[in-house]
Coordinates of C-alpha atoms in Angstrom, one line a residue:
M265 CA 70.7 82.7 98.7
R266 CA 70.6 86.2 100.0
R267 CA 73.1 86.9 102.7
V268 CA 72.0 89.3 105.4
L269 CA 74.7 91.3 107.3
N270 CA 74.2 91.7 111.0
R271 CA 77.4 93.8 111.4
H272 CA 79.9 95.7 109.3
I273 CA 82.7 94.1 107.3
V274 CA 85.8 96.2 107.8
L275 CA 88.8 95.7 105.4
V276 CA 92.2 96.5 106.7
G277 CA 95.7 96.1 105.3
M278 CA 98.4 97.8 103.4
M279 CA 97.9 100.4 100.7
G280 CA 97.5 98.7 97.4
A281 CA 96.0 95.5 98.9
G282 CA 92.7 96.0 97.1
K283 CA 90.6 97.2 100.0
T284 CA 88.6 99.7 97.9
A285 CA 88.2 97.6 94.8
I286 CA 87.3 94.3 96.6
G287 CA 85.3 96.2 99.2
G288 CA 83.2 97.9 96.5
E289 CA 82.5 94.7 94.7
L290 CA 81.7 92.9 98.0
A291 CA 79.2 95.6 99.0
R292 CA 77.6 95.4 95.5
R293 CA 77.2 91.7 95.8
L294 CA 75.7 92.0 99.3
G295 CA 73.5 94.9 98.4
V296 CA 74.9 97.1 101.2
P297 CA 76.6 100.5 101.4
F298 CA 80.3 100.7 100.7
R299 CA 82.3 103.4 102.5
D300 CA 86.0 104.2 102.0
S301 CA 87.3 105.9 105.1
D302 CA 90.0 107.8 103.2
A303 CA 87.5 109.1 100.7
E304 CA 85.2 110.2 103.6
I305 CA 88.1 112.0 105.2
E306 CA 88.9 113.8 102.0
T307 CA 85.3 114.9 101.5
A308 CA 85.0 116.1 105.1
A309 CA 88.3 118.1 104.9
A310 CA 87.8 119.3 101.3
M311 CA 91.4 118.3 100.6
T312 CA 93.4 115.2 99.7
I313 CA 95.1 113.0 102.3
T314 CA 98.4 114.1 100.8
E315 CA 97.4 117.7 101.4
I316 CA 96.3 116.9 105.0
F317 CA 99.6 115.2 105.8
A318 CA 101.6 118.1 104.3
R319 CA 99.6 120.8 106.1
D320 CA 98.6 119.3 109.4
G321 CA 100.8 116.2 109.8
E322 CA 100.1 112.5 110.4
A323 CA 98.9 112.9 114.0
F324 CA 96.2 115.3 113.0
F325 CA 95.2 113.0 110.1
R326 CA 95.0 109.9 112.5
A327 CA 92.7 111.8 114.8
R328 CA 90.3 112.7 111.9
E329 CA 90.6 109.1 110.7
A330 CA 89.4 107.8 114.1
E331 CA 86.5 110.3 114.1
V332 CA 85.4 109.3 110.6
L333 CA 85.7 105.6 111.3
G334 CA 83.6 106.0 114.4
R335 CA 80.9 107.7 112.4
L336 CA 81.0 105.0 109.7
L337 CA 80.7 102.2 112.3
A338 CA 77.7 103.9 113.9
G339 CA 76.0 104.1 110.5
P340 CA 74.1 101.5 108.4
V341 CA 75.7 98.1 108.3
G342 CA 77.9 97.7 105.2
V343 CA 81.4 97.2 104.0
I344 CA 84.1 99.7 105.1
S345 CA 87.5 100.1 103.6
T346 CA 90.1 101.7 105.9
G347 CA 93.4 103.4 105.2
G348 CA 96.5 101.3 105.7
G349 CA 97.3 102.9 109.1
A350 CA 93.8 102.9 110.7
F351 CA 94.0 99.4 112.2
M352 CA 97.3 100.3 113.8
Q353 CA 95.5 102.5 116.4
E354 CA 94.3 100.5 119.4
G355 CA 91.2 102.7 119.7
N356 CA 90.2 102.0 116.1
R357 CA 90.8 98.2 116.6
K358 CA 88.5 98.3 119.6
A359 CA 85.8 100.2 117.8
I360 CA 86.0 97.9 114.9
G361 CA 85.8 94.8 117.2
R362 CA 82.6 96.1 118.8
A363 CA 80.8 96.7 115.5
A364 CA 82.3 94.6 112.8
I365 CA 84.3 91.7 111.6
S366 CA 87.8 92.8 110.6
V367 CA 89.4 91.3 107.5
W368 CA 93.1 91.7 106.7
L369 CA 93.6 91.7 103.0
D370 CA 97.1 90.3 103.0
C371 CA 99.1 90.9 99.8
D372 CA 102.6 90.0 98.7
I373 CA 105.0 92.9 98.9
E374 CA 106.0 92.7 95.2
L375 CA 102.3 92.9 94.2
L376 CA 101.8 95.9 96.6
W377 CA 104.9 97.6 95.1
Q378 CA 103.6 97.0 91.6
R379 CA 100.3 98.6 92.5
V380 CA 101.5 101.7 94.4
R381 CA 104.9 102.7 92.9
Q382 CA 103.4 105.0 90.3
R383 CA 100.9 106.7 92.6
P384 CA 101.9 110.1 94.0
T385 CA 98.9 109.9 96.3
R386 CA 100.6 107.8 98.9
P387 CA 102.1 110.3 101.4
L388 CA 104.0 107.7 103.5
L389 CA 105.9 106.7 100.4
Q390 CA 107.2 110.2 99.5
T391 CA 110.7 109.2 100.7
A392 CA 114.1 108.7 99.0
D393 CA 113.5 104.9 99.1
P394 CA 109.7 104.3 98.7
K395 CA 110.0 100.6 98.2
G396 CA 112.2 100.3 101.3
T397 CA 109.6 102.4 103.2
L398 CA 106.8 100.0 101.9
I399 CA 108.8 97.0 103.1
R400 CA 109.4 98.6 106.5
L401 CA 105.7 99.6 106.9
M402 CA 104.6 96.0 106.0
T403 CA 107.1 94.5 108.5
E404 CA 105.9 96.9 111.3
R405 CA 102.2 96.5 110.5
A406 CA 101.8 92.8 109.7
P407 CA 101.7 91.7 113.4
V408 CA 98.9 94.2 114.1
Y409 CA 97.0 93.3 110.9
G410 CA 97.3 89.7 112.1
L411 CA 95.0 90.7 115.0
A412 CA 92.1 90.9 112.5
D413 CA 89.3 88.4 112.8
L414 CA 90.0 87.0 109.3
R415 CA 93.1 86.9 107.1
F416 CA 92.4 86.8 103.4
S417 CA 95.1 86.5 100.7
S418 CA 94.7 89.0 97.9
R419 CA 96.2 87.2 94.9
A420 CA 97.8 88.7 91.8
G421 CA 96.0 86.5 89.3
D422 CA 92.5 87.1 90.7
S423 CA 90.1 89.6 89.2
V424 CA 88.3 91.9 91.6
E425 CA 85.2 89.7 91.1
A426 CA 87.0 86.5 91.8
S427 CA 88.5 88.0 95.0
A428 CA 85.1 89.2 96.2
R429 CA 83.6 85.8 95.6
R430 CA 86.4 84.1 97.5
L431 CA 86.1 86.6 100.3
L432 CA 82.3 86.0 100.6
D433 CA 83.0 82.3 100.9
A434 CA 85.6 82.9 103.6
L435 CA 83.3 85.2 105.5
E436 CA 80.5 82.7 105.4
A437 CA 82.8 80.0 106.9
A438 CA 84.4 82.3 109.4
P439 CA 83.7 81.6 113.1
A440 CA 83.0 85.3 113.5
S441 CA 80.7 85.4 110.4
P442 CA 79.0 88.7 109.9
F443 CA 75.9 87.1 108.4
A444 CA 72.7 86.6 110.2
P445 CA 71.9 82.8 110.5
L446 CA 69.3 81.5 108.1
S447 CA 66.1 80.7 109.8
K448 CA 64.8 77.1 109.4
D449 CA 61.8 78.2 107.5
R450 CA 63.8 80.5 105.1
P451 CA 64.7 78.8 101.8
R452 CA 68.3 78.1 101.2

């Protein structure tokens, strides 16, 4: 059965939760575009997010992030992966709510740490205690991520393909499903 999206699927959650990997596979399975808002920001700025943070600061980055997200939401329906802080901004949440179903990829803190600890591309973790910073960010952000339309557990033992398959099933069953209903004369 071919699923037809009638609005975007926007993946939110902490760095390392699998938004880009699972989002790319989900888009591939659905035959829709995949956009990573962080990659789009880097392309538009011709610099890395780490460089943007260092040169212009987080407030500047968040303003560009909102602009890019708005552009992506106005584009062709597809799967959008957001940076970890994007959903924290009320304006971004409202824009996502108008055009998409939001999915929180929830992930255990130890799995997140395992995935991000060796990556120097995480500007918010460039602190004296990066794991403590990650735990603090998760504690602060979890209640806001909990406002997403759907909470999906990203599990350590799952492959990207298995996670995408589970997420497709969860999206199909969600009250706010992003899929167009099948017509009665369309084969199932």
